Short mmCIF file of C-alpha atoms in Angstrom, two decimals:
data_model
loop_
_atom_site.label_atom_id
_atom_site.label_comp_id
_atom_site.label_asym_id
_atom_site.label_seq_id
_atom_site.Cartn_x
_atom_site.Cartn_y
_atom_site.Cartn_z
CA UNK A 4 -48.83 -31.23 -31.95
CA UNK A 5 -45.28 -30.31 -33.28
CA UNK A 6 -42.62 -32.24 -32.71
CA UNK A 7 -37.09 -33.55 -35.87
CA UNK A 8 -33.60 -34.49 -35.89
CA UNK A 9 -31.36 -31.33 -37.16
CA UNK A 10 -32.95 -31.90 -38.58
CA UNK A 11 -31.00 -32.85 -39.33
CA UNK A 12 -28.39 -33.58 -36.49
CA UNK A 13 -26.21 -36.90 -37.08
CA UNK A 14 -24.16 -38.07 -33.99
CA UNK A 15 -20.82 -39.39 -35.24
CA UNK A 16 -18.42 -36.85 -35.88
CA UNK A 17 -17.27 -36.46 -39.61
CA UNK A 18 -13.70 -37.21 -39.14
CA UNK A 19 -10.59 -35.06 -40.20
CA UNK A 20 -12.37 -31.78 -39.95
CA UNK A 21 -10.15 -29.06 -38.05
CA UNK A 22 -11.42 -25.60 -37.61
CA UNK A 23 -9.40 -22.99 -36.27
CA UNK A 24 -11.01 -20.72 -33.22
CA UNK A 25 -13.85 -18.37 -34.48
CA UNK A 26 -12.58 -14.64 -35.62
CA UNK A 27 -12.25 -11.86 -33.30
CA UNK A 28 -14.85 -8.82 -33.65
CA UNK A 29 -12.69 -7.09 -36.13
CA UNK A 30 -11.71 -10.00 -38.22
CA UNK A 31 -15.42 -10.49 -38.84
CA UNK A 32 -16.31 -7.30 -39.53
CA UNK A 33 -13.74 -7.42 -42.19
CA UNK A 34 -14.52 -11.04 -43.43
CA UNK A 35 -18.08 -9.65 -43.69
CA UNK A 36 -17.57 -6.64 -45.89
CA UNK A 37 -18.93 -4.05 -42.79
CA UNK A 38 -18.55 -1.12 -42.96
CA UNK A 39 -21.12 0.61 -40.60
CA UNK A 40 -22.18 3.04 -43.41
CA UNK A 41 -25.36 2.73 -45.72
CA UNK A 42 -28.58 4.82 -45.80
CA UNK A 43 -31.98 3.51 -44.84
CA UNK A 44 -34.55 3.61 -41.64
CA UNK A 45 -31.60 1.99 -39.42
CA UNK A 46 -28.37 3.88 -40.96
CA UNK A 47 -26.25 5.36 -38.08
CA UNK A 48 -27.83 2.96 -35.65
CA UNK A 49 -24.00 0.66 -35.83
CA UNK A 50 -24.12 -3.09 -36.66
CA UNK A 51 -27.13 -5.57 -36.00
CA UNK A 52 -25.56 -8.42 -34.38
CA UNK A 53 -26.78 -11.95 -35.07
CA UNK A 54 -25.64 -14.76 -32.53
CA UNK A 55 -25.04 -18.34 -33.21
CA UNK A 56 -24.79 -20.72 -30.24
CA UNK A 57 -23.81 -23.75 -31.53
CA UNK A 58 -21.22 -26.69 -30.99
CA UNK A 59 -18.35 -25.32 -32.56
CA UNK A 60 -16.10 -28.01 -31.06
CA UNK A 61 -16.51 -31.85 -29.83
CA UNK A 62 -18.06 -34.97 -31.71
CA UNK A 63 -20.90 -32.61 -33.11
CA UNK A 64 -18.47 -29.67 -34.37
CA UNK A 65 -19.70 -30.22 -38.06
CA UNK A 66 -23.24 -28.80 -37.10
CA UNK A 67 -21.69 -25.96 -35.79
CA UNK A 68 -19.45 -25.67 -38.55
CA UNK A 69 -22.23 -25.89 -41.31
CA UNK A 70 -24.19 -23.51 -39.78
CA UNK A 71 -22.01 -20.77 -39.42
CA UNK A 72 -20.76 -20.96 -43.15
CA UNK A 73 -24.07 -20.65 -43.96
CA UNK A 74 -25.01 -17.68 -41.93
CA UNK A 75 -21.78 -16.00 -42.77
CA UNK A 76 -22.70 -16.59 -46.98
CA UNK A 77 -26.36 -15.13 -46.28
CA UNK A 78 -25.30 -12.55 -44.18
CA UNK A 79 -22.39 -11.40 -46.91
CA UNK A 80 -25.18 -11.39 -49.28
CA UNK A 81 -27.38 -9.31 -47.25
CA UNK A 82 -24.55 -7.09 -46.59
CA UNK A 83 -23.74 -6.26 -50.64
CA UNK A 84 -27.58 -5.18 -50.88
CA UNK A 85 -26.71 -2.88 -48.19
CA UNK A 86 -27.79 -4.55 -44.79
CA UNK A 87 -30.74 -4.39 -42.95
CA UNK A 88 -32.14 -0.59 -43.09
CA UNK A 89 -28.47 0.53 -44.22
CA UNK A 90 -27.11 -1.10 -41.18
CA UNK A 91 -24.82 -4.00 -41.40
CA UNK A 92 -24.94 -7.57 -40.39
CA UNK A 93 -22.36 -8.93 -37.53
CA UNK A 94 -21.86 -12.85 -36.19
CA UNK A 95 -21.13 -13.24 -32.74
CA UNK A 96 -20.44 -17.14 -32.34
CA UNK A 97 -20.43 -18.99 -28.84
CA UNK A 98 -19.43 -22.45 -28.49
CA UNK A 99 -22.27 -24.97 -26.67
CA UNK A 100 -19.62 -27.67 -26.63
CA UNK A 101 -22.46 -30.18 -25.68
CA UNK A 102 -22.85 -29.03 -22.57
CA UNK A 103 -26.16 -27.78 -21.43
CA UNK A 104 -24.57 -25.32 -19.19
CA UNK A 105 -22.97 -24.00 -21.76
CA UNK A 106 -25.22 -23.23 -24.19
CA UNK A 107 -27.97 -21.55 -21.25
CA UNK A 108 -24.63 -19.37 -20.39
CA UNK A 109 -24.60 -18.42 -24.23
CA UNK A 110 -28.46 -17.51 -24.11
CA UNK A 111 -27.63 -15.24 -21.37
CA UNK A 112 -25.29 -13.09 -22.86
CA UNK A 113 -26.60 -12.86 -25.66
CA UNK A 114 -29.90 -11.61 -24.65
CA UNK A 115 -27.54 -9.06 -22.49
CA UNK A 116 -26.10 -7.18 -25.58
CA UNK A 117 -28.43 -5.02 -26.50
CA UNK A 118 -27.01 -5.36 -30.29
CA UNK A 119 -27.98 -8.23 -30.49
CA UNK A 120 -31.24 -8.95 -31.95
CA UNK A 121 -31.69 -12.71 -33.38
CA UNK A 122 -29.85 -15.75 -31.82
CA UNK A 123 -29.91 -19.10 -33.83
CA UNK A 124 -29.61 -22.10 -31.60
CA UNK A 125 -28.93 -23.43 -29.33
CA UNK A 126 -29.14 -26.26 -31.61
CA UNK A 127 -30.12 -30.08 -30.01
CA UNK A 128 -33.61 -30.23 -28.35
CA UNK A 129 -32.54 -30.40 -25.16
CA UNK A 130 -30.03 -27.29 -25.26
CA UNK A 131 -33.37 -25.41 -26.81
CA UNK A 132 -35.50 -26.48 -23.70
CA UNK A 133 -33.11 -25.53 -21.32
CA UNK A 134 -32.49 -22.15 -22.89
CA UNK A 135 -35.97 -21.16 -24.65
CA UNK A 136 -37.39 -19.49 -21.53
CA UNK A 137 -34.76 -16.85 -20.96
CA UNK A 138 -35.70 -15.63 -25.22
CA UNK A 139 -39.02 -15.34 -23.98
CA UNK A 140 -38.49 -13.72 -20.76
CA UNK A 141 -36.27 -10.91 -22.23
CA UNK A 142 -38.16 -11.20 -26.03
CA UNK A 143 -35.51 -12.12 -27.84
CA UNK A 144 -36.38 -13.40 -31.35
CA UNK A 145 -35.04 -16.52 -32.03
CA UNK A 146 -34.48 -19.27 -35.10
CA UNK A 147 -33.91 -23.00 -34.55
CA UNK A 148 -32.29 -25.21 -37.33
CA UNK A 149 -30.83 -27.82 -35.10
CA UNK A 150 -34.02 -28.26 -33.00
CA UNK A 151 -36.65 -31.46 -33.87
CA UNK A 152 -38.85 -31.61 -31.18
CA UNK A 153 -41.25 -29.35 -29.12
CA UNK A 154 -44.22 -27.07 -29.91
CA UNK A 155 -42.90 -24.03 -31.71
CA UNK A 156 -46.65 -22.90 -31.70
CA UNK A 157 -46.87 -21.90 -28.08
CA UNK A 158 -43.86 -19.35 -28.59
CA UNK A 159 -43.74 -15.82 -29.33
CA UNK A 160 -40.45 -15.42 -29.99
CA UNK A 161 -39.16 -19.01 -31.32
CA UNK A 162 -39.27 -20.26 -34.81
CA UNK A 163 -38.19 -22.89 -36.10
CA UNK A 164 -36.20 -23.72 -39.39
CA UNK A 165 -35.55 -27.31 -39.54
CA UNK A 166 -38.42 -30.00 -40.62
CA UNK A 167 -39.65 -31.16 -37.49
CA UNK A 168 -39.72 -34.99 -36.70
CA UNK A 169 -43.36 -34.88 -36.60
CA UNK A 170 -43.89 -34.10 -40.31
CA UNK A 171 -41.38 -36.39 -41.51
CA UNK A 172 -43.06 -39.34 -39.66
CA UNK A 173 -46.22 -38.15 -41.28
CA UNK A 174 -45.11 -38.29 -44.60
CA UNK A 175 -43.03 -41.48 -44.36
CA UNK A 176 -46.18 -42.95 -43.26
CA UNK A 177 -48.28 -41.68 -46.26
CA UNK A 178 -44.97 -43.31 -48.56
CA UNK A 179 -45.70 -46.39 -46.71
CA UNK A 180 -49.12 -46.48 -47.73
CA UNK A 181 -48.73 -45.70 -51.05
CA UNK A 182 -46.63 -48.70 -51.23
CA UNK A 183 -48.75 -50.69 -49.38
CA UNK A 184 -46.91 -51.66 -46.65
CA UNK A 185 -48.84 -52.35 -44.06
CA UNK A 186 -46.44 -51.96 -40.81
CA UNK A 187 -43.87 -50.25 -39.25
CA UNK A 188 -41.11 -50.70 -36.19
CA UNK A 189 -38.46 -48.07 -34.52
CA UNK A 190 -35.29 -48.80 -33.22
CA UNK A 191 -34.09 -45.67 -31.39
CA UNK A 192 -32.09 -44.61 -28.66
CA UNK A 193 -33.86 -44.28 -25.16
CA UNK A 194 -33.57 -40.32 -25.42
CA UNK A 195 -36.37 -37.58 -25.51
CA UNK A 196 -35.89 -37.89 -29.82
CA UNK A 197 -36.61 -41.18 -29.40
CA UNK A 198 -39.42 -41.28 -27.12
CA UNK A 199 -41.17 -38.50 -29.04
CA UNK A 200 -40.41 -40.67 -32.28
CA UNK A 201 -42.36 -43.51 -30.48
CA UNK A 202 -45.58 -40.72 -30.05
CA UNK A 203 -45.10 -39.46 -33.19
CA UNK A 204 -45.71 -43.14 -34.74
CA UNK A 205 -48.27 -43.99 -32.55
CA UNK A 206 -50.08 -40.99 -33.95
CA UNK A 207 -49.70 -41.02 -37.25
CA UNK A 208 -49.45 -45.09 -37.95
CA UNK A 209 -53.10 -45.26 -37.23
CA UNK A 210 -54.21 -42.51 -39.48
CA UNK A 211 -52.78 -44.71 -42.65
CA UNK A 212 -54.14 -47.79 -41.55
CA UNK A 213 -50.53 -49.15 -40.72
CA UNK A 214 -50.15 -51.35 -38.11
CA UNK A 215 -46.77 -49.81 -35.20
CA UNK A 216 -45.12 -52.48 -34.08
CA UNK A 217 -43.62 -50.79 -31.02
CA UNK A 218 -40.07 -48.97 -29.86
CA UNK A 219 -37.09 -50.81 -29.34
CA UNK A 220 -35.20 -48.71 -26.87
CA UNK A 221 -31.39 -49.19 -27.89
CA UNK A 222 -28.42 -48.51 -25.37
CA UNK A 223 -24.68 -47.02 -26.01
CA UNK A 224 -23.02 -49.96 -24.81
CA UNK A 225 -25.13 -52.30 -27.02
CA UNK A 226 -22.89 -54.58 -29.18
CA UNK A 227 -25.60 -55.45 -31.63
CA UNK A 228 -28.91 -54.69 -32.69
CA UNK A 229 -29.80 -58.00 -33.51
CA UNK A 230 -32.22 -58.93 -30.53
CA UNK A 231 -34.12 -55.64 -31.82
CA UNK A 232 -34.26 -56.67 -35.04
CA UNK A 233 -35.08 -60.20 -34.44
CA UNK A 234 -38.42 -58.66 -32.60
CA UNK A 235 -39.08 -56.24 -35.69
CA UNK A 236 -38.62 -59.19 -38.20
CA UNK A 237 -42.34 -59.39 -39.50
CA UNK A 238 -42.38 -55.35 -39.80
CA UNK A 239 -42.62 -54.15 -43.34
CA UNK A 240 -40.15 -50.94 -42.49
CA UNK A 241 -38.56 -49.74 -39.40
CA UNK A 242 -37.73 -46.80 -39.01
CA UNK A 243 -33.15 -46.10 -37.17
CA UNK A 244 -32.00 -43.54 -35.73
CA UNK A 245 -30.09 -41.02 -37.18
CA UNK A 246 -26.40 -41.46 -36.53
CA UNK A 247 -23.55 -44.37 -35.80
CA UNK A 248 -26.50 -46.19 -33.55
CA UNK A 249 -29.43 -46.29 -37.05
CA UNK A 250 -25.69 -47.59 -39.00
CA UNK A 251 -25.70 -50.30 -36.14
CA UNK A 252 -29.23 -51.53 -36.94
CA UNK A 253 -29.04 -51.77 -40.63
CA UNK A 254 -26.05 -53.90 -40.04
CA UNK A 255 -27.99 -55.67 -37.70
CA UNK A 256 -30.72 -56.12 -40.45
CA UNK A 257 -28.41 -56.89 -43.10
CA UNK A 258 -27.31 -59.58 -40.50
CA UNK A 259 -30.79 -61.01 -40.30
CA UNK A 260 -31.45 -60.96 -44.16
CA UNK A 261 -34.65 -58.42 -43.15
CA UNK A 262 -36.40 -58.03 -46.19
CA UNK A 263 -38.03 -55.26 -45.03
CA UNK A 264 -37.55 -51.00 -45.69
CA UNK A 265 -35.05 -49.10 -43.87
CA UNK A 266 -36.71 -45.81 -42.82
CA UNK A 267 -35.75 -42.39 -41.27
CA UNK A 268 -35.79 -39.05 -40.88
CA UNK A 269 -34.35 -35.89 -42.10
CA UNK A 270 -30.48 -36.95 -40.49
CA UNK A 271 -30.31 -39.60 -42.73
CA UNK A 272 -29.04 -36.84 -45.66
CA UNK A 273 -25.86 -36.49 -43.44
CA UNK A 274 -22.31 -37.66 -44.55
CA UNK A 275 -21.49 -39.10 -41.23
CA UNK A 276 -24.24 -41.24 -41.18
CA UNK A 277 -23.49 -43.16 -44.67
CA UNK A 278 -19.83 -42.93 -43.24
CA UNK A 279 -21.56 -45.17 -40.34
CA UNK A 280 -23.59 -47.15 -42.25
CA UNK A 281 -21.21 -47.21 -45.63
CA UNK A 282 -23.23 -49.22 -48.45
CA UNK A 283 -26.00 -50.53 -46.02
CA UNK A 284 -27.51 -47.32 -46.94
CA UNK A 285 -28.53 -48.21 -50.39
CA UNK A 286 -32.32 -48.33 -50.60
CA UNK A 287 -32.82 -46.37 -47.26
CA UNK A 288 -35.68 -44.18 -47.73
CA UNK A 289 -35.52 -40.28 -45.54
CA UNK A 290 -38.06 -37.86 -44.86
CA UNK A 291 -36.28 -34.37 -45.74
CA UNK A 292 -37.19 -30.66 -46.99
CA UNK A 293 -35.83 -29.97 -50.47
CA UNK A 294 -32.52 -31.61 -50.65
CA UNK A 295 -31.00 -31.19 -54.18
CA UNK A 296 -27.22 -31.53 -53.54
CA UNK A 297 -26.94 -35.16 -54.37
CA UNK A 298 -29.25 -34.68 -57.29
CA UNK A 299 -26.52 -34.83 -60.20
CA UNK A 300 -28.94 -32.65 -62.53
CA UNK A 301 -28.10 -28.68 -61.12
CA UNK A 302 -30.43 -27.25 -63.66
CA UNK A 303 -33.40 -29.06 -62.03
CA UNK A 304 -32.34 -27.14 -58.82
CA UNK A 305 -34.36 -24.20 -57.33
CA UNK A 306 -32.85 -21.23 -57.81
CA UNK A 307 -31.96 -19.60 -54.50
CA UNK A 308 -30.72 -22.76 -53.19
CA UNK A 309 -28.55 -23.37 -56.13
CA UNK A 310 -26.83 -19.51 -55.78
CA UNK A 311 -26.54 -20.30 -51.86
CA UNK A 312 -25.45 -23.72 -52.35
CA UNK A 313 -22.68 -22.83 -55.34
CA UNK A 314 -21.25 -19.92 -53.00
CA UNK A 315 -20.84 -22.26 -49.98
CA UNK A 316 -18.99 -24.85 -52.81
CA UNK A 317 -16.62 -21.47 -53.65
CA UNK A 318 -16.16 -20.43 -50.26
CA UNK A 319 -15.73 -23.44 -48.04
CA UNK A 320 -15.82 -26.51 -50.31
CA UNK A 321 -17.34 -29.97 -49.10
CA UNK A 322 -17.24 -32.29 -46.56
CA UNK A 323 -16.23 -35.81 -47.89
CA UNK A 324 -16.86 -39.15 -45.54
CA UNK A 325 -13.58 -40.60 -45.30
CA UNK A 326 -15.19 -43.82 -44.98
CA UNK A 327 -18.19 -43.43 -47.63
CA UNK A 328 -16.67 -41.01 -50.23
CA UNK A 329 -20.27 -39.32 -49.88
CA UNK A 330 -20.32 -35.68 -50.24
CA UNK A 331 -22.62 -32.62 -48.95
CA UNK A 332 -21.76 -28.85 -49.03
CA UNK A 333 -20.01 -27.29 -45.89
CA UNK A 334 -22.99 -25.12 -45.15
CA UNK A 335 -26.68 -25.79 -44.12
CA UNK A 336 -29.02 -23.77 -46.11
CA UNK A 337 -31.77 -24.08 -43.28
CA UNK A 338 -29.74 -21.94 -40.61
CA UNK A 339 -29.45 -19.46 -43.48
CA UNK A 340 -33.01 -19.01 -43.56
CA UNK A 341 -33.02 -17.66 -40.63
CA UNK A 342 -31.17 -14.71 -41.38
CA UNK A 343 -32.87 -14.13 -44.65
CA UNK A 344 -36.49 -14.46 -42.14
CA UNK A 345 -35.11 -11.70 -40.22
CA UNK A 346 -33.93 -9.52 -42.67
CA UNK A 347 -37.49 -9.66 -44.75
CA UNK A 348 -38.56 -9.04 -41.24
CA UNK A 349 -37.13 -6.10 -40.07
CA UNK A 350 -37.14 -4.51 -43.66
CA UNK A 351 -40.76 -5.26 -43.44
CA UNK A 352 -41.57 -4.00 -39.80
CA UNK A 353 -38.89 -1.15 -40.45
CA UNK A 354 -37.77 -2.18 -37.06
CA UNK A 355 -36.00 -4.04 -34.91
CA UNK A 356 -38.39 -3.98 -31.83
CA UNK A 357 -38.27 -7.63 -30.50
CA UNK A 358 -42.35 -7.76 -30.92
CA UNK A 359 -42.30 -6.29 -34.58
CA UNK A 360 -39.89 -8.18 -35.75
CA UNK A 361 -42.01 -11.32 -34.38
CA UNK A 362 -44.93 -10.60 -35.96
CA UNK A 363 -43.64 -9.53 -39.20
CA UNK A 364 -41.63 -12.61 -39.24
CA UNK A 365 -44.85 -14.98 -38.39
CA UNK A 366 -46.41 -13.10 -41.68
CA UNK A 367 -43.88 -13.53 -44.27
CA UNK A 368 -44.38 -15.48 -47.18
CA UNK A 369 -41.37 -15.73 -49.34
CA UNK A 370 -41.55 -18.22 -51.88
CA UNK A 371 -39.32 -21.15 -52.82
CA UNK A 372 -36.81 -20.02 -55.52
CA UNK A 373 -36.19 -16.89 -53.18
CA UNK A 374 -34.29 -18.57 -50.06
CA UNK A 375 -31.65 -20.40 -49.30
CA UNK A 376 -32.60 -24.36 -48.76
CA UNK A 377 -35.15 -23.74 -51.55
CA UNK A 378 -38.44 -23.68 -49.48
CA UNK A 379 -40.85 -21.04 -48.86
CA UNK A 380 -40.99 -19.58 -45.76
CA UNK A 381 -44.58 -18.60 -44.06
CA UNK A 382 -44.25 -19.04 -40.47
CA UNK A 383 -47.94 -18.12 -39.36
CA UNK A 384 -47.47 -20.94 -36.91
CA UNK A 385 -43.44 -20.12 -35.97
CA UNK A 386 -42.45 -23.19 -38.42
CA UNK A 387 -40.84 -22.92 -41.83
CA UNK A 388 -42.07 -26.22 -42.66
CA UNK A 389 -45.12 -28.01 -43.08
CA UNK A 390 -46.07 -31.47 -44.16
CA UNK A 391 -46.50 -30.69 -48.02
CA UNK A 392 -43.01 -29.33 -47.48
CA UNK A 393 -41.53 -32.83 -47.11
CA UNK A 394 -40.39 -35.25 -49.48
CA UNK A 395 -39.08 -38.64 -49.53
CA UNK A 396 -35.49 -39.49 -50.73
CA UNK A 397 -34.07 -42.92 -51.31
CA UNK A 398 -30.03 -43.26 -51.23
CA UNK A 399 -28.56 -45.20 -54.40
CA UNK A 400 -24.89 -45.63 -55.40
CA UNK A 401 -23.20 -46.26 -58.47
CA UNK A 402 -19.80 -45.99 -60.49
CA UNK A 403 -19.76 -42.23 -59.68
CA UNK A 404 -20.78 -42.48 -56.05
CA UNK A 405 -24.03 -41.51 -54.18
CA UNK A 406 -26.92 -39.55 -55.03
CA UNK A 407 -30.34 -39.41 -54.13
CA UNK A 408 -34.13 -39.98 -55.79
CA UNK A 409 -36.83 -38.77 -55.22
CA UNK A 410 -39.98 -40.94 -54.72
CA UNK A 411 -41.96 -39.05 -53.20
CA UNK A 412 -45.64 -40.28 -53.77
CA UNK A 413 -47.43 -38.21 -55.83
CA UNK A 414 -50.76 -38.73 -54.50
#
């Protein structure tokens, strides 16, 4: 069973972020270094295009944002060596706008330019669903680092990126264990995350001998959480949502002097969300994939993520949360990875035939210090992570502002 939360997606908007419209054809070409020469097995051939359907405006504008800084650093890099073959990378960007329409419209053309030959995104389960069968109708290779849910397994084409929701339930449950807490609530929003957080739990609760405590479905017109949380009292964690609605119900604890833990998944990292939930944060405990930003010591760092992470603080700076002061880099190294996937890919497979390039990519095995977000990449099932993958973070502040632990349990 696979299942996140883009990863790592949070829903309130980062505020005072302004973006001007994406760059023309030329303009990127430029920004990009391209240059259309190069020797190699795919010199002469003209640019390999690389889509990214994304929103790019609208409350979730960051993700978009993040993710195309980081393509565009990985895809520079790429470019220096001397492209894929000899040929050079190109990023052709539509906006998904949060509209469903929109992003199966992007699918389309992008599977209709023949120069194209990876798309990442649509990002946000439901876009993916909607848009997934038209990459495997017309084989179009595809990587997902906004996408939490679904079986990547039962796709040739799709891979996915991000740390599903299913492995960060798993290992939250095996921290709960090890701290011998015995069970565990979710307040979530009624959507499919949600309801495939509820199976998740009801999975894996069992397996550590914790007791679930069942899924309080919240609402968006809800002015509290309180009656959730006054159901959940006796829980030893629940586990919030991701966004302005998980902020709501750690006030609503806070309200109810819960003494239990404060749990999530991978969204939890985001700025917005401690902009949301401002110092009830402290103590919350997230499921992630490496996540080093917000640990202060850079030499403990792995080494690809700290070059990709360092170039994204050059190029693009940071986001800051008006509200928190908290502070992540304006890139996400996990939508990098796909375009370093695809380039050991086609470099392997020497081609960029739509069935070679999946199978090479479903064989790599690049190891952690070598990519972007820091963790190795060996898709044999069409995921970049696995449960080992995971670790558990706790949010702390002090004098000097946020940072991370972690506690991951070591047994």
């Amino acid at each position: 069973m696979r299942g996140p939360g883009m990863r790592w997606v949070a829903a309130a908007a980062v505020g005072a972020l302004v973006l001007s419209g994406c760059a023309g054809k030329e303009e990127r070409a430029a920004e990009s270094g391209q240059t259309g020469g190069g020797s190699g097995w795919n010199a002469g051939a003209g640019t390999v295009k690389v889509g990214l359907i994304s929103p790019m405006t609208g409350a979730y504008s960051i993700l978009g944002i993040l993710q195309e800084n980081s393509i565009r650093v990985e895809m520079d890099r790429i470019n220096q060596a001397g492209g894929i073959g000899g040929a050079k990378l190109e990023l052709v960007i539509r906006d998904s706008a949060l509209d469903p329409g929109k992003a199966v419209q992007a699918a389309n053309e992008m599977v209709g330019d023949s120069q194209v030959k990876m798309v990442v995104g649509p990002s946000l389960s439901a876009f993916y669903n909607a848009s997934k069968g038209i990459y495997e109708q017309n084989r179009m290779l595809n990587c997902q680092p906004g996408v939490g849910t679904g079986d990547f397994s039962v796709l040739k084409y799709g891979f996915r990126s991000q740390d599903p929701n299913d492995i960060g339930v798993d290992k939250m449950m095996q921290y709960l264990k090890s701290k011998d807490i015995k069970s565990v609530g979710l307040v979530y929003e009624a959507d499919d995350t949600g309801k495939a957080m509820d199976g998740y739990l009801k999975e894996y609760a069992p397996k550590y001998g914790i007791t679930y405590m069942g899924y309080q479905q919240t609402r968006p017109d809800d002015q509290s959480h309180r009656p959730y949380i006054d159901k959940l009292k006796d829980a030893g964690a629940i586990m919030v949502s991701s966004n302005a609605s998980g902020a709501k119900t750690m006030a609503a604890a806070d309200e109810a002097k819960y003494k239990g833990l404060m749990a999530g998944t991978s969204g939890l990292q985001n700025v917005s969300f401690l902009d949301a939930a401002q110092d009830l944060a402290i103590g919350a405990v997230f499921a992630a994939g490496n996540l080093q930003f917000n640990i202060r010591d850079r030499a403990t760092w792995k080494a690809g993520y700290r070059t990709h992470v360092e170039a994204i603080e050059k190029r693009f700076g940071l986001v800051e949360g008006p509200k928190s002061g908290a502070k992540m880099p304006k890139g996400t190294a996990i939508a990098a990875d796909c375009v370093t996937a695809f380039a050991k890919a086609a470099e392997t497979a020497k081609s960029l035939d739509p069935d070679k390039l999946a199978q090479a990519v479903a064989g790599l095995n690049i190891p952690d210090t070598e990519t972007p977000s820091g963790n190795a990449i060996k898709p044999a099932d069409h995921e970049f992570y696995h449960v080992d993958d995971i670790h558990i973070y706790r949010w702390d502040k002090d004098a000097n502002g946020w940072f991370i632990t972690d506690v991951t349990s070591k047994s």
